[in-house]
CSV table of C-alpha atoms in Angstrom, one decimal:
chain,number,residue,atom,x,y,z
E,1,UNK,CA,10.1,7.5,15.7
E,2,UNK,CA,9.5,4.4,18.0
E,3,UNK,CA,6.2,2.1,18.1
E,4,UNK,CA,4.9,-0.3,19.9
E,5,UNK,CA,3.8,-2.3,17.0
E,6,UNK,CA,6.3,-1.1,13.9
E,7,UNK,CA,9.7,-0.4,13.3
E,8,UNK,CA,10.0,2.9,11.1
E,9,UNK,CA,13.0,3.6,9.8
E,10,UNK,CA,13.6,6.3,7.2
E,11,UNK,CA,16.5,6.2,4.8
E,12,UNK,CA,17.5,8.2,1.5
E,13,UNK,CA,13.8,9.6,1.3
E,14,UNK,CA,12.5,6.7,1.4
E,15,UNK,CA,9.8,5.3,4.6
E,16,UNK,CA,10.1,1.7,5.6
E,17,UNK,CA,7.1,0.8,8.1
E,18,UNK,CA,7.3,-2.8,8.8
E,19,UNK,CA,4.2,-4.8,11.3
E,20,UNK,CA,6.8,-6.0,14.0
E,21,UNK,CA,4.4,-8.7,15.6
E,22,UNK,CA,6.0,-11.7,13.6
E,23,UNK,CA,5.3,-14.2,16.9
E,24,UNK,CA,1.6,-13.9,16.1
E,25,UNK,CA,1.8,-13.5,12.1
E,26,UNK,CA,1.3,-9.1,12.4
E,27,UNK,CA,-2.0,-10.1,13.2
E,28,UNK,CA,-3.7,-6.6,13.5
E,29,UNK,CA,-4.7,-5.2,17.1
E,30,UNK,CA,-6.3,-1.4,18.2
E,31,UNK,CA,-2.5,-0.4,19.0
E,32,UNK,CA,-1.3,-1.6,15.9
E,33,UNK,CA,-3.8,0.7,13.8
E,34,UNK,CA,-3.0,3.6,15.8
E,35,UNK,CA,0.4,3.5,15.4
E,36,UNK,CA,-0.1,2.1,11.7
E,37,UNK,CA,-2.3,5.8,11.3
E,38,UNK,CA,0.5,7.6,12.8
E,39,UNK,CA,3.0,6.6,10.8
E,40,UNK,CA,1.0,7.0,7.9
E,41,UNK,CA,0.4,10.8,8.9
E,42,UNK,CA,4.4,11.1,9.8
E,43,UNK,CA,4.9,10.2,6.1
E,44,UNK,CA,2.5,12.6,4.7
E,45,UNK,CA,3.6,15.4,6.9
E,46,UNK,CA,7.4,14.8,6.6
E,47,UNK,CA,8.8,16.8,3.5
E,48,UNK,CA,11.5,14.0,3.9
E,49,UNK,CA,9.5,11.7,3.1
E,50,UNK,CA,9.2,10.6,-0.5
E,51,UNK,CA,8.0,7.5,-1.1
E,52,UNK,CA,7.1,4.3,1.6
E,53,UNK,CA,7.2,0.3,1.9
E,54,UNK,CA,4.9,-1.3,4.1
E,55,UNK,CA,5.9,-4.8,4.7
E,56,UNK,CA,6.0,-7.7,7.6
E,57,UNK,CA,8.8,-9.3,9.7
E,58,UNK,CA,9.1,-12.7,10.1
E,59,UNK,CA,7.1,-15.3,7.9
E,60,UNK,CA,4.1,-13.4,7.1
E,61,UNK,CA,2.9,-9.5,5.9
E,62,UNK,CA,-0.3,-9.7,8.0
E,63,UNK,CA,-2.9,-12.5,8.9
E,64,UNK,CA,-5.3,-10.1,9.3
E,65,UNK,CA,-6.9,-8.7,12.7
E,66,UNK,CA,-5.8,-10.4,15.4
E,67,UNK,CA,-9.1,-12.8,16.5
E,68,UNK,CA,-8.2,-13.2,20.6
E,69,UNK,CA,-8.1,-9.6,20.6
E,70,UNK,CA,-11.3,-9.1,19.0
E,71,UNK,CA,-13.0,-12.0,21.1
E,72,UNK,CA,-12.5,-10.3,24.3
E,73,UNK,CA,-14.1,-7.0,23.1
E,74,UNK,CA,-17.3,-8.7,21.7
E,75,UNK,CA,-19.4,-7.9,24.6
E,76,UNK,CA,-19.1,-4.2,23.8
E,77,UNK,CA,-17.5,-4.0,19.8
E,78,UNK,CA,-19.7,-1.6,17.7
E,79,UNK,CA,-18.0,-3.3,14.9
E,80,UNK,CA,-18.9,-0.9,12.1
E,81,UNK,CA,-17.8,1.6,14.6
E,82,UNK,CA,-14.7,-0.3,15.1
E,83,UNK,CA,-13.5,-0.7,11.6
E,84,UNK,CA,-14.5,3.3,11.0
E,85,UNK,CA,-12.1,4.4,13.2
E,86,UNK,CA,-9.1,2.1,11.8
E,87,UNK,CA,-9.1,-0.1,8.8
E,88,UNK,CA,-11.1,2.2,7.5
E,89,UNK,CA,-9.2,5.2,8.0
E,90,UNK,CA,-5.6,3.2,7.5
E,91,UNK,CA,-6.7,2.1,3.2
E,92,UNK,CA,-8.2,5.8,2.8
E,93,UNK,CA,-4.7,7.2,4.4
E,94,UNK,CA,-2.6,5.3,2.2
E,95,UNK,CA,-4.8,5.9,-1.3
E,96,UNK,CA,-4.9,9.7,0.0
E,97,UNK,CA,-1.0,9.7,0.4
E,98,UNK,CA,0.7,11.9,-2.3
E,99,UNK,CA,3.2,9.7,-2.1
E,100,UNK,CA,4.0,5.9,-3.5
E,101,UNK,CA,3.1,3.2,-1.5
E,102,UNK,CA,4.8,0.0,-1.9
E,103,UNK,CA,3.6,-3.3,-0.4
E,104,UNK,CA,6.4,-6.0,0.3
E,105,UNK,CA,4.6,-8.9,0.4
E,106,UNK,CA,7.5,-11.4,2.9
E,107,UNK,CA,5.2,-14.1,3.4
E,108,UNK,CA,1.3,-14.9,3.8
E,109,UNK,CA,-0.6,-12.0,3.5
E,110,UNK,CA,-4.6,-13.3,4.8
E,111,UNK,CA,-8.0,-11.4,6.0
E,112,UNK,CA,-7.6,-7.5,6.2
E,113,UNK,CA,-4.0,-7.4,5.9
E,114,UNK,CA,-4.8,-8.4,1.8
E,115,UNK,CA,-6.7,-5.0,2.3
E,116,UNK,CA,-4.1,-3.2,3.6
E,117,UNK,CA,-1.6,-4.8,1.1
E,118,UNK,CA,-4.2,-4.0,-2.3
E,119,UNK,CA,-4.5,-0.2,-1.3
E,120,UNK,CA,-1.1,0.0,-1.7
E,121,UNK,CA,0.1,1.5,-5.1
E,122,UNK,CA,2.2,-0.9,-6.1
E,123,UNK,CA,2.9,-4.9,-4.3
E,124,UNK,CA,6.2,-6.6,-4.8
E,125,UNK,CA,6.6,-10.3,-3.2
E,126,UNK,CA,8.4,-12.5,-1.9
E,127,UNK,CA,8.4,-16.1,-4.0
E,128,UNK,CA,7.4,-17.9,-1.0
E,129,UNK,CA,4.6,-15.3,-0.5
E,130,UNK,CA,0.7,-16.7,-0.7
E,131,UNK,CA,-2.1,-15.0,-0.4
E,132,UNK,CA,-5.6,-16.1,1.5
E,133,UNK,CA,-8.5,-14.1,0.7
E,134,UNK,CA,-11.5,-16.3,1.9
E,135,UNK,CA,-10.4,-15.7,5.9
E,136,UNK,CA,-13.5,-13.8,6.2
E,137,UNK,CA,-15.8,-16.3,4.7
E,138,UNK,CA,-14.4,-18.7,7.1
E,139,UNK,CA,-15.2,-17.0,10.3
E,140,UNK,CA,-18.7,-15.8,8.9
E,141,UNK,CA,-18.0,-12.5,8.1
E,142,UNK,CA,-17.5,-10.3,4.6
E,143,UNK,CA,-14.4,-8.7,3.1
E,144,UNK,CA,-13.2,-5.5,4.6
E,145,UNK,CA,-10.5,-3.5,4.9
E,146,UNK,CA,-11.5,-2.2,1.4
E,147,UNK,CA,-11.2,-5.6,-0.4
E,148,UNK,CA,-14.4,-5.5,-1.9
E,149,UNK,CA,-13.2,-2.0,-3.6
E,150,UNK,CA,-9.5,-3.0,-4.5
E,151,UNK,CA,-10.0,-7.0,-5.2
E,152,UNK,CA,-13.1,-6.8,-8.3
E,153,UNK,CA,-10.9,-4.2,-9.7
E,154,UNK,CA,-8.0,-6.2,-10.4
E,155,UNK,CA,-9.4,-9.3,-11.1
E,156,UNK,CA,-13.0,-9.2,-12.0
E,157,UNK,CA,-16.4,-9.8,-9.6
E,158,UNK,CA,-16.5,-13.2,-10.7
E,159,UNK,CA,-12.5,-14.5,-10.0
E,160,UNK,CA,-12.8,-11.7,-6.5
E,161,UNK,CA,-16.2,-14.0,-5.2
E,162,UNK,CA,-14.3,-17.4,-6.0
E,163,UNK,CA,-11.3,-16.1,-4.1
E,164,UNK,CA,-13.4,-14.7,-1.4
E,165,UNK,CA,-16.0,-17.6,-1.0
E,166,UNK,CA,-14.4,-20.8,-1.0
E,167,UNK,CA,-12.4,-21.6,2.2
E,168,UNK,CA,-10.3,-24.2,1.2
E,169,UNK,CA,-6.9,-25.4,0.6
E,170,UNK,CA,-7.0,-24.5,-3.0
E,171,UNK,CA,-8.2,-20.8,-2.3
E,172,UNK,CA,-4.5,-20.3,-0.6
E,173,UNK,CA,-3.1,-18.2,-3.9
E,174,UNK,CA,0.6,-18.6,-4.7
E,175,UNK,CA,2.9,-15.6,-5.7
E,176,UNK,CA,2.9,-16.8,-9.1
E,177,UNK,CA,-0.6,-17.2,-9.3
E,178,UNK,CA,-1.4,-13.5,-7.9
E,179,UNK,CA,1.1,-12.3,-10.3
E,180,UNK,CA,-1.2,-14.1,-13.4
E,181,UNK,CA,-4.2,-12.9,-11.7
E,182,UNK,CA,-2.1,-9.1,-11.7
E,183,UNK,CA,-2.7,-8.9,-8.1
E,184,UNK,CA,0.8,-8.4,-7.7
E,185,UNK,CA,3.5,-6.5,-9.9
E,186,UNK,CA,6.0,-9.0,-9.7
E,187,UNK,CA,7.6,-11.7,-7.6
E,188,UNK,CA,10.9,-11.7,-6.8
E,189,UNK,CA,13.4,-14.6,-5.3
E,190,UNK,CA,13.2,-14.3,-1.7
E,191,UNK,CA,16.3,-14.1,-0.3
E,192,UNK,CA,16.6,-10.8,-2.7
E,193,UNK,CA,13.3,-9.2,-1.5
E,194,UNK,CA,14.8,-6.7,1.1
E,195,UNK,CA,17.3,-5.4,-1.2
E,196,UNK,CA,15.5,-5.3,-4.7
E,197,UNK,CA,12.4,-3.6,-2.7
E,198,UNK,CA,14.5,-0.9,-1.0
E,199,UNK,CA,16.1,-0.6,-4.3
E,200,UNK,CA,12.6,0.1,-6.1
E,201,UNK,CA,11.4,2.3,-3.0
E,202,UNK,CA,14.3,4.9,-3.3
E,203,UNK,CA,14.3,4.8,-7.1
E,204,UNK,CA,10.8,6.2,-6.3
E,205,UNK,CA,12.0,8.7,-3.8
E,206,UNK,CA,14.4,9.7,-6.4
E,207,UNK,CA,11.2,10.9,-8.9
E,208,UNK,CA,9.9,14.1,-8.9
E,209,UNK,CA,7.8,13.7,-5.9
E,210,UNK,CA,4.6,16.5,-6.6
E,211,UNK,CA,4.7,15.2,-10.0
E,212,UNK,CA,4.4,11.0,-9.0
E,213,UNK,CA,1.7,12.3,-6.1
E,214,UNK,CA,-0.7,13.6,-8.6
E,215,UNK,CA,-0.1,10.9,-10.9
E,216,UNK,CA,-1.0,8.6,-8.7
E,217,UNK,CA,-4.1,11.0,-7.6
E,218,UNK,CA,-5.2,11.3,-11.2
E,219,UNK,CA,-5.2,8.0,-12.1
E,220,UNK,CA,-7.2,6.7,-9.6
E,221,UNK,CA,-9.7,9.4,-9.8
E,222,UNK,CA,-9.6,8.2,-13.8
E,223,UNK,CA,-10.8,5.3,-12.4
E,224,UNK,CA,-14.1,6.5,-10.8
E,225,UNK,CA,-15.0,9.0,-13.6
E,226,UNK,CA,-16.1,9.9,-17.5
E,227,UNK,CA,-13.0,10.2,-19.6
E,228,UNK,CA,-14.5,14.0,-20.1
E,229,UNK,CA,-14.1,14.5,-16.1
E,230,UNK,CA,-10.4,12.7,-16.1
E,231,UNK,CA,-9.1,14.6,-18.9
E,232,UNK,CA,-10.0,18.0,-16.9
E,233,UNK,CA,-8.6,17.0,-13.8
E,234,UNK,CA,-5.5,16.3,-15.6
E,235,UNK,CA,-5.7,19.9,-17.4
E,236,UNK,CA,-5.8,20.8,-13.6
E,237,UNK,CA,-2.8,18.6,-11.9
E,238,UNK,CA,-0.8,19.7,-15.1
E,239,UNK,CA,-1.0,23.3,-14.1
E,240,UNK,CA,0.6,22.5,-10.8
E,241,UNK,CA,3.5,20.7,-12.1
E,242,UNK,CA,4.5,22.7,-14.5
E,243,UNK,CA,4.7,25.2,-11.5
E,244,UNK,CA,7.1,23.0,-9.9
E,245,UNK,CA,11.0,23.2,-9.5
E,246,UNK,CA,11.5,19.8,-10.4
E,247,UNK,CA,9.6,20.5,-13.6
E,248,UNK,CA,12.0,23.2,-14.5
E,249,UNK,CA,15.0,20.2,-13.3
E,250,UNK,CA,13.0,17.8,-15.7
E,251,UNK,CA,13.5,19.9,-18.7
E,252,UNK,CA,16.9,21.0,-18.4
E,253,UNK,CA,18.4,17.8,-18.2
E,254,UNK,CA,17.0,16.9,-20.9
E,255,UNK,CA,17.7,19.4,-22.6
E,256,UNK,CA,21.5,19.1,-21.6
E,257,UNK,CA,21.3,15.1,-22.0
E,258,UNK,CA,21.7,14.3,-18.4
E,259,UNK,CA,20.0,12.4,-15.7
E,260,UNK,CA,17.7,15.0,-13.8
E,261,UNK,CA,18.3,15.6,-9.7
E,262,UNK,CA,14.9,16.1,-8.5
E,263,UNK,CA,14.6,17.8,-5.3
E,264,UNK,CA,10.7,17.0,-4.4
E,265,UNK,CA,10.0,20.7,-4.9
């Protein structure tokens, strides 16, 4: 699959989709979200598929949406409009995917691309990563791209409005400082990210893929429910997997003390 704006390469189950526009950062245009959606739908609809890294080339993940770009649409951007028909649709895509997401965070990660990155299931970066989160405060404008949904949740309203408001040179957040503030899994030595990050990716691809799908659906519907409501919809999920081949895999092996072969079935 070739894009204009990614490189998409699929290997042992696993989906790499990496923003190829490292000259000006991945700074996000229109063709970049169609293509971003696209791959998105290739890895939903792909029974291959089991499991996908988003990450940047060059020195950064994303700077956000590119601002020369959106300059010389301003006479005619419906902005709301705009952002309905692709960031919008891009964090619900990847939340929605019954599939892990993993961001690989390469370098700075600023504006909507930190969206892009916290809808992602799980974020792995770089040690020379840092992370901006007040872009938007500095060009006038609030949070999008689902950051005022993903960012309270990991690290409270209070710490998400300091990160958010104050455009300054301390507001840059290091990869050790996003990893105390758990907006990050874990930081990993640079020159080691590539192959540490593909190694976590197809351990995932590797899982019992309806099984890690509805895991990953439950929990965050546990997040915006009673515990009465997540305890049935797990009673519900359950009932699937244990219809599953991979289920039947699970117990055997375990049974027979060996490591199960899951087939994504």
């Amino acid at each position: 699959m070739s894009y204009e704006t990614l490189l998409f390469d699929i290997n042992d189950g696993l989906a790499t989709i990496t923003l190829n526009r490292p000259k000006k950062y991945n700074a996000l245009t229109v063709q970049m979200y169609h293509d971003l959606l696209d791959a998105l739908k290739q890895c939903a609809q792909n029974y291959d598929i089991r499991a996908v890294i988003i990450t940047g080339a060059g020195k950064a993940f994303s700077t956000g949406a590119d601002l020369l770009e959106m300059q010389s649409m301003m006479s005619t951007l419906d902005i709301g409009e705009a952002l309905r028909q692709g960031l919008n649709r891009i964090v619900l895509a990847i939340r929605q995917l019954e599939k892990p997401v993993v961001a690989v965070i390469n370098g700075v990660v600023a504006g909507a691309g930190g969206g892009i990155m916290l809808a992602c299931d799980m974020r792995f970066a770089s040690d020379q990563a840092s992370f901006v989160f007040a872009a938007f405060s500095n060009i006038g404008i609030i949070p999008d791209a689902g950051t005022t949904y993903f960012l309270p949740q990991l690290v409270g309203v209070s710490k998400a409005l300091e990160l958010s408001l104050f455009a300054n040179g301390k507001n840059r957040v290091s990869a050790d400082e996003a990893l105390q503030l758990r907006i990050i899994n874990r930081v990993i030595p640079h020159d080691d990210l590539a192959e540490q990050t593909q190694a976590i990716g197809k351990q995932l691809a590797s899982m019992a893929t309806v099984a890690v799908g509805l895991t990953k659906r439950a929990m965050y519907k546990a997040t915006e429910r009673s515990l009465a409501e997540a305890v049935e919809n797990e009673a519900q999920l359950q009932t699937i997997t244990f219809k599953t081949q991979d289920f039947q895999e699970g117990v055997m092996a375990f049974i027979q003390k060996r490591e199960p072969n899951f087939k994504g079935e």
